[in-house]
Amino acid sequence: MTDTELEITADLVRDLLQEQHPDLAGLAVREVAGGWGNQMWRLGDELAVRMQRMDPTPELQLKERRWLPVLAPRLPLPVPTPVRFGEPSERFPKHWTVMTWVPGEPLDHGSISRGDHAADTLATFLRALHVEAPAEVSIVTDRGAHPRDCTGGFEHFLQAVDPGDIPAGVREVWDDAVAAGAWEGPPVWVHGDLHPANVVVSDGTLSGIVDFGDLFVGDPAWDLAAAWVLLPPGAAARFFDAYARADEAAIRRARGLAAMKSLFLMLMGQNGDRGLPGGKPHWGPKGRAALDRVLKGV
């Protein structure tokens, strides 16, 4: 059975719970829309089951298991915290994890109307997250790199997105990020994948952060890009004032990375419009709006 043939159903989730965590097997199981590397299922009102699906290795889930219990108590927004571990079995040859459920609506299906509040909330969260990591944590080299080492990825997205959807000035923003100075501080924790599907909102503002599978140690500019990718127009300046740790070079790197992330969202939307696997039609408008904010610098 290949990964793409591995069908995950509510019955399978219940069976796995009955085998490994029978005290949870009586809770209601409901599928959560979205997800690619992992599929989420609600478990009762307060829990969720994160099932490894397309991810080729369990590394991302194991990373969340190891570090989210350490990070969660110090973070000012709710994040999913592992409470039970599901191990590979004959019934399901991959890892799965029971985690706390973070209530709210994913931003890719919602919106932020309280921009100032969201900017302050995101800044406070990232100040708490961006602390020096323990020496035992390895520094990744494939993620969190300086923009100059990510030019191949930027060029791929730029060439793959329909040229008619790309406004003028994108390359200039990227070139400026490439020319910016490097991060010279200590290696800090970085979420690494802050985009609209990985944050939740309620009451018009940010109310939780999810999916820490890409958690790494490195340059915080990868998260600071969220000032444009997540926040509404006019909120970026307030975010950086509240964050208060980003120098000019970090802001330039973050803006370039935001341009690259916006192109990625646009490409995923384009793929969805074309019916390609993994495509997300509703991500296209989110990516284009983010790119407009990047180019305006607001």
PDB file of C-alpha atoms in Angstrom:
ATOM      1  CA  MET A   1       0.000   0.000   0.000  1.00  0.00           C
ATOM      2  CA  THR A   2       1.445   3.390  -0.979  1.00  0.00           C
ATOM      3  CA  ASP A   3       1.039   6.597   0.978  1.00  0.00           C
ATOM      4  CA  THR A   4      -1.438   7.955  -1.548  1.00  0.00           C
ATOM      5  CA  GLU A   5      -3.599   4.801  -1.165  1.00  0.00           C
ATOM      6  CA  LEU A   6      -3.673   4.992   2.614  1.00  0.00           C
ATOM      7  CA  GLU A   7      -7.294   5.865   3.350  1.00  0.00           C
ATOM      8  CA  ILE A   8      -7.946   7.267   6.792  1.00  0.00           C
ATOM      9  CA  THR A   9     -11.537   7.013   7.979  1.00  0.00           C
ATOM     10  CA  ALA A  10     -13.419   7.692  11.192  1.00  0.00           C
ATOM     11  CA  ASP A  11     -13.742   3.933  11.698  1.00  0.00           C
ATOM     12  CA  LEU A  12      -9.970   3.549  11.429  1.00  0.00           C
ATOM     13  CA  VAL A  13      -9.393   6.303  13.984  1.00  0.00           C
ATOM     14  CA  ARG A  14     -11.854   4.678  16.392  1.00  0.00           C
ATOM     15  CA  ASP A  15     -10.243   1.270  15.894  1.00  0.00           C
ATOM     16  CA  LEU A  16      -6.776   2.657  16.625  1.00  0.00           C
ATOM     17  CA  LEU A  17      -8.030   4.372  19.748  1.00  0.00           C
ATOM     18  CA  GLN A  18      -9.685   1.163  20.892  1.00  0.00           C
ATOM     19  CA  GLU A  19      -6.395  -0.719  20.404  1.00  0.00           C
ATOM     20  CA  GLN A  20      -4.009   1.760  22.014  1.00  0.00           C
ATOM     21  CA  HIS A  21      -6.067   4.233  24.087  1.00  0.00           C
ATOM     22  CA  PRO A  22      -9.406   2.535  24.790  1.00  0.00           C
ATOM     23  CA  ASP A  23     -10.440   5.128  27.383  1.00  0.00           C
ATOM     24  CA  LEU A  24     -10.722   7.661  24.531  1.00  0.00           C
ATOM     25  CA  ALA A  25     -12.464   5.376  22.034  1.00  0.00           C
ATOM     26  CA  GLY A  26     -15.975   6.418  23.091  1.00  0.00           C
ATOM     27  CA  LEU A  27     -15.469  10.085  22.154  1.00  0.00           C
ATOM     28  CA  ALA A  28     -17.029  11.393  18.957  1.00  0.00           C
ATOM     29  CA  VAL A  29     -14.720  11.391  15.914  1.00  0.00           C
ATOM     30  CA  ARG A  30     -15.185  14.044  13.212  1.00  0.00           C
ATOM     31  CA  GLU A  31     -12.974  14.774  10.211  1.00  0.00           C
ATOM     32  CA  VAL A  32     -11.336  18.192   9.945  1.00  0.00           C
ATOM     33  CA  ALA A  33     -11.124  19.611   6.432  1.00  0.00           C
ATOM     34  CA  GLY A  34      -7.674  20.394   5.046  1.00  0.00           C
ATOM     35  CA  GLY A  35      -4.284  18.990   5.886  1.00  0.00           C
ATOM     36  CA  TRP A  36      -1.781  17.340   3.580  1.00  0.00           C
ATOM     37  CA  GLY A  37       1.193  15.815   5.344  1.00  0.00           C
ATOM     38  CA  ASN A  38      -1.070  15.017   8.288  1.00  0.00           C
ATOM     39  CA  GLN A  39      -4.827  14.610   8.557  1.00  0.00           C
ATOM     40  CA  MET A  40      -6.703  15.930  11.590  1.00  0.00           C
ATOM     41  CA  TRP A  41      -9.750  14.443  13.283  1.00  0.00           C
ATOM     42  CA  ARG A  42     -11.685  16.064  16.117  1.00  0.00           C
ATOM     43  CA  LEU A  43     -11.944  13.809  19.156  1.00  0.00           C
ATOM     44  CA  GLY A  44     -14.702  14.941  21.457  1.00  0.00           C
ATOM     45  CA  ASP A  45     -14.748  18.654  22.255  1.00  0.00           C
ATOM     46  CA  GLU A  46     -11.216  19.195  23.535  1.00  0.00           C
ATOM     47  CA  LEU A  47      -8.930  16.819  21.621  1.00  0.00           C
ATOM     48  CA  ALA A  48      -7.813  16.000  18.083  1.00  0.00           C
ATOM     49  CA  VAL A  49      -6.022  13.076  16.442  1.00  0.00           C
ATOM     50  CA  ARG A  50      -3.169  14.011  14.111  1.00  0.00           C
ATOM     51  CA  MET A  51      -2.624  11.204  11.602  1.00  0.00           C
ATOM     52  CA  GLN A  52       0.557  10.968   9.575  1.00  0.00           C
ATOM     53  CA  ARG A  53      -0.565  10.775   5.967  1.00  0.00           C
ATOM     54  CA  MET A  54       1.657  12.109   3.157  1.00  0.00           C
ATOM     55  CA  ASP A  55       4.721  12.922   5.269  1.00  0.00           C
ATOM     56  CA  PRO A  56       7.276  10.272   4.268  1.00  0.00           C
ATOM     57  CA  THR A  57       8.816  10.036   7.738  1.00  0.00           C
ATOM     58  CA  PRO A  58       7.474  10.522  11.280  1.00  0.00           C
ATOM     59  CA  GLU A  59      10.091  13.188  11.995  1.00  0.00           C
ATOM     60  CA  LEU A  60       7.649  16.104  12.076  1.00  0.00           C
ATOM     61  CA  GLN A  61       5.222  14.427  14.479  1.00  0.00           C
ATOM     62  CA  LEU A  62       8.043  13.217  16.700  1.00  0.00           C
ATOM     63  CA  LYS A  63       9.409  16.752  16.814  1.00  0.00           C
ATOM     64  CA  GLU A  64       6.032  18.078  17.963  1.00  0.00           C
ATOM     65  CA  ARG A  65       5.818  15.342  20.585  1.00  0.00           C
ATOM     66  CA  ARG A  66       9.247  16.253  21.959  1.00  0.00           C
ATOM     67  CA  TRP A  67       9.104  20.024  22.011  1.00  0.00           C
ATOM     68  CA  LEU A  68       5.515  21.281  22.158  1.00  0.00           C
ATOM     69  CA  PRO A  69       5.112  20.223  25.804  1.00  0.00           C
ATOM     70  CA  VAL A  70       8.229  22.289  26.544  1.00  0.00           C
ATOM     71  CA  LEU A  71       7.174  25.349  24.549  1.00  0.00           C
ATOM     72  CA  ALA A  72       3.422  25.462  25.185  1.00  0.00           C
ATOM     73  CA  PRO A  73       3.523  26.648  28.821  1.00  0.00           C
ATOM     74  CA  ARG A  74       5.563  29.716  27.890  1.00  0.00           C
ATOM     75  CA  LEU A  75       3.470  30.751  24.872  1.00  0.00           C
ATOM     76  CA  PRO A  76       0.653  33.318  25.266  1.00  0.00           C
ATOM     77  CA  LEU A  77      -1.667  31.735  22.663  1.00  0.00           C
ATOM     78  CA  PRO A  78      -3.134  28.223  22.641  1.00  0.00           C
ATOM     79  CA  VAL A  79      -1.114  25.687  20.658  1.00  0.00           C
ATOM     80  CA  PRO A  80      -1.805  21.961  20.158  1.00  0.00           C
ATOM     81  CA  THR A  81      -0.131  19.945  22.893  1.00  0.00           C
ATOM     82  CA  PRO A  82       0.397  16.164  22.654  1.00  0.00           C
ATOM     83  CA  VAL A  83      -1.411  14.148  25.330  1.00  0.00           C
ATOM     84  CA  ARG A  84      -1.212  10.576  23.949  1.00  0.00           C
ATOM     85  CA  PHE A  85       1.033   8.819  21.432  1.00  0.00           C
ATOM     86  CA  GLY A  86      -0.160   6.389  18.781  1.00  0.00           C
ATOM     87  CA  GLU A  87       2.464   4.023  17.432  1.00  0.00           C
ATOM     88  CA  PRO A  88       2.614   2.238  14.051  1.00  0.00           C
ATOM     89  CA  SER A  89       0.732  -1.053  13.952  1.00  0.00           C
ATOM     90  CA  GLU A  90      -0.516  -3.641  11.500  1.00  0.00           C
ATOM     91  CA  ARG A  91      -3.771  -1.689  11.283  1.00  0.00           C
ATOM     92  CA  PHE A  92      -2.025   1.613  10.510  1.00  0.00           C
ATOM     93  CA  PRO A  93       1.746   1.586   9.777  1.00  0.00           C
ATOM     94  CA  LYS A  94       2.346   5.235  10.655  1.00  0.00           C
ATOM     95  CA  HIS A  95       2.485   7.484  13.703  1.00  0.00           C
ATOM     96  CA  TRP A  96      -0.453   9.363  15.121  1.00  0.00           C
ATOM     97  CA  THR A  97      -0.803  11.683  18.077  1.00  0.00           C
ATOM     98  CA  VAL A  98      -3.711  12.769  20.267  1.00  0.00           C
ATOM     99  CA  MET A  99      -3.382  16.501  20.885  1.00  0.00           C
ATOM    100  CA  THR A 100      -5.344  19.285  22.494  1.00  0.00           C
ATOM    101  CA  TRP A 101      -7.751  21.031  20.107  1.00  0.00           C
ATOM    102  CA  VAL A 102      -7.174  24.740  19.454  1.00  0.00           C
ATOM    103  CA  PRO A 103     -10.612  26.339  18.987  1.00  0.00           C
ATOM    104  CA  GLY A 104     -11.235  28.958  16.330  1.00  0.00           C
ATOM    105  CA  GLU A 105     -11.546  29.239  12.566  1.00  0.00           C
ATOM    106  CA  PRO A 106      -8.479  28.762  10.329  1.00  0.00           C
ATOM    107  CA  LEU A 107      -7.508  32.093   8.816  1.00  0.00           C
ATOM    108  CA  ASP A 108      -7.588  30.671   5.291  1.00  0.00           C
ATOM    109  CA  HIS A 109     -11.356  30.400   5.822  1.00  0.00           C
ATOM    110  CA  GLY A 110     -11.698  33.466   8.027  1.00  0.00           C
ATOM    111  CA  SER A 111     -10.475  37.034   8.363  1.00  0.00           C
ATOM    112  CA  ILE A 112      -8.941  39.497  10.790  1.00  0.00           C
ATOM    113  CA  SER A 113     -10.960  42.645  11.445  1.00  0.00           C
ATOM    114  CA  ARG A 114      -9.108  43.850  14.547  1.00  0.00           C
ATOM    115  CA  GLY A 115      -5.761  44.520  12.894  1.00  0.00           C
ATOM    116  CA  ASP A 116      -4.088  46.367  15.748  1.00  0.00           C
ATOM    117  CA  HIS A 117      -5.066  43.697  18.249  1.00  0.00           C
ATOM    118  CA  ALA A 118      -3.865  40.925  15.938  1.00  0.00           C
ATOM    119  CA  ALA A 119      -0.551  42.721  15.359  1.00  0.00           C
ATOM    120  CA  ASP A 120       0.053  43.054  19.093  1.00  0.00           C
ATOM    121  CA  THR A 121      -1.020  39.447  19.700  1.00  0.00           C
ATOM    122  CA  LEU A 122       1.276  38.052  17.011  1.00  0.00           C
ATOM    123  CA  ALA A 123       4.200  40.164  18.248  1.00  0.00           C
ATOM    124  CA  THR A 124       3.704  39.003  21.824  1.00  0.00           C
ATOM    125  CA  PHE A 125       3.514  35.382  20.707  1.00  0.00           C
ATOM    126  CA  LEU A 126       6.677  35.577  18.615  1.00  0.00           C
ATOM    127  CA  ARG A 127       8.603  37.393  21.340  1.00  0.00           C
ATOM    128  CA  ALA A 128       7.780  34.482  23.636  1.00  0.00           C
ATOM    129  CA  LEU A 129       8.653  31.856  21.011  1.00  0.00           C
ATOM    130  CA  HIS A 130      11.856  33.455  19.713  1.00  0.00           C
ATOM    131  CA  VAL A 131      14.107  32.546  22.623  1.00  0.00           C
ATOM    132  CA  GLU A 132      17.401  30.743  22.465  1.00  0.00           C
ATOM    133  CA  ALA A 133      16.890  27.015  22.040  1.00  0.00           C
ATOM    134  CA  PRO A 134      18.654  24.341  24.108  1.00  0.00           C
ATOM    135  CA  ALA A 135      22.093  23.349  22.853  1.00  0.00           C
ATOM    136  CA  GLU A 136      20.848  19.816  22.196  1.00  0.00           C
ATOM    137  CA  VAL A 137      18.614  21.036  19.354  1.00  0.00           C
ATOM    138  CA  SER A 138      20.339  20.787  15.995  1.00  0.00           C
ATOM    139  CA  ILE A 139      20.334  23.767  13.644  1.00  0.00           C
ATOM    140  CA  VAL A 140      18.687  22.854  10.360  1.00  0.00           C
ATOM    141  CA  THR A 141      20.326  23.878   7.118  1.00  0.00           C
ATOM    142  CA  ASP A 142      17.478  23.374   4.638  1.00  0.00           C
ATOM    143  CA  ARG A 143      15.032  25.693   6.396  1.00  0.00           C
ATOM    144  CA  GLY A 144      15.607  29.015   8.049  1.00  0.00           C
ATOM    145  CA  ALA A 145      18.431  29.963   5.720  1.00  0.00           C
ATOM    146  CA  HIS A 146      19.247  33.472   4.571  1.00  0.00           C
ATOM    147  CA  PRO A 147      17.193  34.473   1.501  1.00  0.00           C
ATOM    148  CA  ARG A 148      20.336  34.371  -0.636  1.00  0.00           C
ATOM    149  CA  ASP A 149      20.424  30.614  -0.043  1.00  0.00           C
ATOM    150  CA  CYS A 150      16.757  30.226  -1.037  1.00  0.00           C
ATOM    151  CA  THR A 151      16.888  31.843  -4.470  1.00  0.00           C
ATOM    152  CA  GLY A 152      16.115  28.533  -6.158  1.00  0.00           C
ATOM    153  CA  GLY A 153      12.836  28.237  -4.299  1.00  0.00           C
ATOM    154  CA  PHE A 154      11.883  31.824  -5.021  1.00  0.00           C
ATOM    155  CA  GLU A 155      12.617  31.392  -8.725  1.00  0.00           C
ATOM    156  CA  HIS A 156      10.576  28.189  -8.832  1.00  0.00           C
ATOM    157  CA  PHE A 157       7.489  29.890  -7.404  1.00  0.00           C
ATOM    158  CA  LEU A 158       7.993  32.992  -9.545  1.00  0.00           C
ATOM    159  CA  GLN A 159       8.182  30.928 -12.725  1.00  0.00           C
ATOM    160  CA  ALA A 160       5.361  28.550 -11.770  1.00  0.00           C
ATOM    161  CA  VAL A 161       2.751  31.190 -10.970  1.00  0.00           C
ATOM    162  CA  ASP A 162       0.819  32.557 -13.929  1.00  0.00           C
ATOM    163  CA  PRO A 163       2.804  35.662 -15.020  1.00  0.00           C
ATOM    164  CA  GLY A 164      -0.415  37.626 -15.362  1.00  0.00           C
ATOM    165  CA  ASP A 165      -1.014  37.257 -11.618  1.00  0.00           C
ATOM    166  CA  ILE A 166       2.369  38.640 -10.554  1.00  0.00           C
ATOM    167  CA  PRO A 167       2.537  42.420 -10.040  1.00  0.00           C
ATOM    168  CA  ALA A 168       5.650  44.428 -10.814  1.00  0.00           C
ATOM    169  CA  GLY A 169       8.255  44.849  -8.109  1.00  0.00           C
ATOM    170  CA  VAL A 170       8.350  41.337  -6.675  1.00  0.00           C
ATOM    171  CA  ARG A 171      11.901  40.651  -7.780  1.00  0.00           C
ATOM    172  CA  GLU A 172      13.105  43.962  -6.360  1.00  0.00           C
ATOM    173  CA  VAL A 173      11.741  43.032  -2.946  1.00  0.00           C
ATOM    174  CA  TRP A 174      13.477  39.652  -3.142  1.00  0.00           C
ATOM    175  CA  ASP A 175      16.771  41.128  -4.313  1.00  0.00           C
ATOM    176  CA  ASP A 176      16.688  43.560  -1.389  1.00  0.00           C
ATOM    177  CA  ALA A 177      16.204  40.662   1.030  1.00  0.00           C
ATOM    178  CA  VAL A 178      19.117  38.796  -0.565  1.00  0.00           C
ATOM    179  CA  ALA A 179      21.317  41.879  -0.068  1.00  0.00           C
ATOM    180  CA  ALA A 180      20.304  42.324   3.586  1.00  0.00           C
ATOM    181  CA  GLY A 181      22.662  41.421   6.402  1.00  0.00           C
ATOM    182  CA  ALA A 182      22.464  37.978   8.010  1.00  0.00           C
ATOM    183  CA  TRP A 183      21.010  37.066  11.397  1.00  0.00           C
ATOM    184  CA  GLU A 184      23.766  37.466  13.964  1.00  0.00           C
ATOM    185  CA  GLY A 185      21.900  36.579  17.123  1.00  0.00           C
ATOM    186  CA  PRO A 186      21.711  33.206  18.860  1.00  0.00           C
ATOM    187  CA  PRO A 187      19.733  30.389  17.215  1.00  0.00           C
ATOM    188  CA  VAL A 188      16.140  30.833  18.405  1.00  0.00           C
ATOM    189  CA  TRP A 189      12.982  28.752  18.100  1.00  0.00           C
ATOM    190  CA  VAL A 190      11.104  29.488  14.875  1.00  0.00           C
ATOM    191  CA  HIS A 191       7.659  28.157  13.939  1.00  0.00           C
ATOM    192  CA  GLY A 192       8.727  28.278  10.304  1.00  0.00           C
ATOM    193  CA  ASP A 193       5.356  27.819   8.596  1.00  0.00           C
ATOM    194  CA  LEU A 194       3.119  30.726   9.568  1.00  0.00           C
ATOM    195  CA  HIS A 195       0.534  30.969   6.812  1.00  0.00           C
ATOM    196  CA  PRO A 196      -3.276  31.379   6.909  1.00  0.00           C
ATOM    197  CA  ALA A 197      -4.048  27.665   7.344  1.00  0.00           C
ATOM    198  CA  ASN A 198      -1.749  27.386  10.383  1.00  0.00           C
ATOM    199  CA  VAL A 199      -3.306  30.064  12.563  1.00  0.00           C
ATOM    200  CA  VAL A 200      -6.835  30.298  13.918  1.00  0.00           C
ATOM    201  CA  VAL A 201      -8.947  33.371  14.530  1.00  0.00           C
ATOM    202  CA  SER A 202     -11.963  34.298  16.597  1.00  0.00           C
ATOM    203  CA  ASP A 203     -13.632  37.603  17.399  1.00  0.00           C
ATOM    204  CA  GLY A 204     -11.728  39.195  14.520  1.00  0.00           C
ATOM    205  CA  THR A 205      -8.229  38.509  15.819  1.00  0.00           C
ATOM    206  CA  LEU A 206      -5.624  35.781  16.224  1.00  0.00           C
ATOM    207  CA  SER A 207      -6.585  33.195  18.836  1.00  0.00           C
ATOM    208  CA  GLY A 208      -4.209  30.264  18.304  1.00  0.00           C
ATOM    209  CA  ILE A 209      -1.252  28.852  16.366  1.00  0.00           C
ATOM    210  CA  VAL A 210      -1.171  25.291  15.003  1.00  0.00           C
ATOM    211  CA  ASP A 211       1.014  22.874  13.016  1.00  0.00           C
ATOM    212  CA  PHE A 212       4.501  23.014  14.491  1.00  0.00           C
ATOM    213  CA  GLY A 213       5.852  20.271  12.242  1.00  0.00           C
ATOM    214  CA  ASP A 214       8.322  22.682  10.647  1.00  0.00           C
ATOM    215  CA  LEU A 215       9.584  23.978  14.010  1.00  0.00           C
ATOM    216  CA  PHE A 216      13.296  24.728  13.737  1.00  0.00           C
ATOM    217  CA  VAL A 217      16.097  26.765  15.231  1.00  0.00           C
ATOM    218  CA  GLY A 218      17.490  29.674  13.257  1.00  0.00           C
ATOM    219  CA  ASP A 219      16.645  33.091  11.805  1.00  0.00           C
ATOM    220  CA  PRO A 220      13.418  34.610  13.235  1.00  0.00           C
ATOM    221  CA  ALA A 221      12.843  36.505   9.958  1.00  0.00           C
ATOM    222  CA  TRP A 222      11.064  33.368   8.708  1.00  0.00           C
ATOM    223  CA  ASP A 223       8.322  34.058  11.264  1.00  0.00           C
ATOM    224  CA  LEU A 224       8.465  37.856  10.973  1.00  0.00           C
ATOM    225  CA  ALA A 225       7.272  37.449   7.379  1.00  0.00           C
ATOM    226  CA  ALA A 226       3.861  36.816   8.949  1.00  0.00           C
ATOM    227  CA  ALA A 227       3.516  40.586   9.386  1.00  0.00           C
ATOM    228  CA  TRP A 228       2.470  40.660   5.725  1.00  0.00           C
ATOM    229  CA  VAL A 229       1.317  37.072   5.152  1.00  0.00           C
ATOM    230  CA  LEU A 230      -1.203  37.051   8.020  1.00  0.00           C
ATOM    231  CA  LEU A 231      -2.034  40.588   9.100  1.00  0.00           C
ATOM    232  CA  PRO A 232      -4.385  42.983   7.272  1.00  0.00           C
ATOM    233  CA  PRO A 233      -3.164  46.147   5.491  1.00  0.00           C
ATOM    234  CA  GLY A 234      -1.620  48.734   7.777  1.00  0.00           C
ATOM    235  CA  ALA A 235      -0.747  46.329  10.605  1.00  0.00           C
ATOM    236  CA  ALA A 236       2.872  45.494   9.742  1.00  0.00           C
ATOM    237  CA  ALA A 237       4.360  48.674  11.210  1.00  0.00           C
ATOM    238  CA  ARG A 238       2.485  48.205  14.465  1.00  0.00           C
ATOM    239  CA  PHE A 239       3.609  44.562  14.596  1.00  0.00           C
ATOM    240  CA  PHE A 240       7.301  45.451  14.264  1.00  0.00           C
ATOM    241  CA  ASP A 241       6.963  48.227  16.849  1.00  0.00           C
ATOM    242  CA  ALA A 242       5.410  45.746  19.286  1.00  0.00           C
ATOM    243  CA  TYR A 243       7.914  43.006  18.493  1.00  0.00           C
ATOM    244  CA  ALA A 244      10.742  45.517  19.057  1.00  0.00           C
ATOM    245  CA  ARG A 245      13.588  43.088  18.280  1.00  0.00           C
ATOM    246  CA  ALA A 246      13.870  43.302  14.488  1.00  0.00           C
ATOM    247  CA  ASP A 247      16.545  45.530  13.002  1.00  0.00           C
ATOM    248  CA  GLU A 248      16.397  46.891   9.462  1.00  0.00           C
ATOM    249  CA  ALA A 249      18.146  43.856   7.989  1.00  0.00           C
ATOM    250  CA  ALA A 250      15.708  41.456   9.660  1.00  0.00           C
ATOM    251  CA  ILE A 251      12.736  43.406   8.319  1.00  0.00           C
ATOM    252  CA  ARG A 252      14.207  43.345   4.811  1.00  0.00           C
ATOM    253  CA  ARG A 253      14.800  39.580   5.009  1.00  0.00           C
ATOM    254  CA  ALA A 254      11.297  39.072   6.382  1.00  0.00           C
ATOM    255  CA  ARG A 255       9.713  41.106   3.598  1.00  0.00           C
ATOM    256  CA  GLY A 256      11.482  39.075   0.931  1.00  0.00           C
ATOM    257  CA  LEU A 257      10.488  35.826   2.611  1.00  0.00           C
ATOM    258  CA  ALA A 258       6.906  37.099   2.783  1.00  0.00           C
ATOM    259  CA  ALA A 259       7.018  37.641  -0.979  1.00  0.00           C
ATOM    260  CA  MET A 260       8.189  34.047  -1.481  1.00  0.00           C
ATOM    261  CA  LYS A 261       5.528  32.684   0.882  1.00  0.00           C
ATOM    262  CA  SER A 262       2.860  34.715  -0.922  1.00  0.00           C
ATOM    263  CA  LEU A 263       3.917  33.222  -4.240  1.00  0.00           C
ATOM    264  CA  PHE A 264       3.675  29.765  -2.684  1.00  0.00           C
ATOM    265  CA  LEU A 265       0.106  30.461  -1.573  1.00  0.00           C
ATOM    266  CA  MET A 266      -0.725  31.735  -5.054  1.00  0.00           C
ATOM    267  CA  LEU A 267       0.756  28.607  -6.620  1.00  0.00           C
ATOM    268  CA  MET A 268      -1.266  26.366  -4.315  1.00  0.00           C
ATOM    269  CA  GLY A 269      -4.364  28.313  -5.305  1.00  0.00           C
ATOM    270  CA  GLN A 270      -3.486  27.967  -8.977  1.00  0.00           C
ATOM    271  CA  ASN A 271      -2.998  24.221  -8.540  1.00  0.00           C
ATOM    272  CA  GLY A 272      -6.373  24.002  -6.849  1.00  0.00           C
ATOM    273  CA  ASP A 273      -8.058  25.846  -9.714  1.00  0.00           C
ATOM    274  CA  ARG A 274      -6.517  23.299 -12.075  1.00  0.00           C
ATOM    275  CA  GLY A 275      -7.578  20.319  -9.970  1.00  0.00           C
ATOM    276  CA  LEU A 276      -4.031  19.239  -9.163  1.00  0.00           C
ATOM    277  CA  PRO A 277      -3.277  17.119  -6.056  1.00  0.00           C
ATOM    278  CA  GLY A 278      -2.764  19.207  -2.928  1.00  0.00           C
ATOM    279  CA  GLY A 279      -4.100  22.365  -4.549  1.00  0.00           C
ATOM    280  CA  LYS A 280      -6.075  24.829  -2.438  1.00  0.00           C
ATOM    281  CA  PRO A 281      -8.279  27.090  -4.601  1.00  0.00           C
ATOM    282  CA  HIS A 282      -9.060  29.465  -1.730  1.00  0.00           C
ATOM    283  CA  TRP A 283      -5.362  30.074  -1.039  1.00  0.00           C
ATOM    284  CA  GLY A 284      -4.862  31.980  -4.281  1.00  0.00           C
ATOM    285  CA  PRO A 285      -6.706  35.163  -3.217  1.00  0.00           C
ATOM    286  CA  LYS A 286      -5.034  35.008   0.207  1.00  0.00           C
ATOM    287  CA  GLY A 287      -1.607  34.837  -1.435  1.00  0.00           C
ATOM    288  CA  ARG A 288      -2.311  37.671  -3.858  1.00  0.00           C
ATOM    289  CA  ALA A 289      -3.610  39.909  -1.074  1.00  0.00           C
ATOM    290  CA  ALA A 290      -0.495  39.137   0.996  1.00  0.00           C
ATOM    291  CA  LEU A 291       1.761  39.925  -1.962  1.00  0.00           C
ATOM    292  CA  ASP A 292       0.003  43.260  -2.452  1.00  0.00           C
ATOM    293  CA  ARG A 293       0.712  44.094   1.193  1.00  0.00           C
ATOM    294  CA  VAL A 294       4.353  43.095   0.748  1.00  0.00           C
ATOM    295  CA  LEU A 295       4.803  45.335  -2.278  1.00  0.00           C
ATOM    296  CA  LYS A 296       3.148  48.280  -0.535  1.00  0.00           C
ATOM    297  CA  GLY A 297       5.213  47.635   2.577  1.00  0.00           C
ATOM    298  CA  VAL A 298       2.147  47.901   4.815  1.00  0.00           C
TER     299      VAL A 298
END
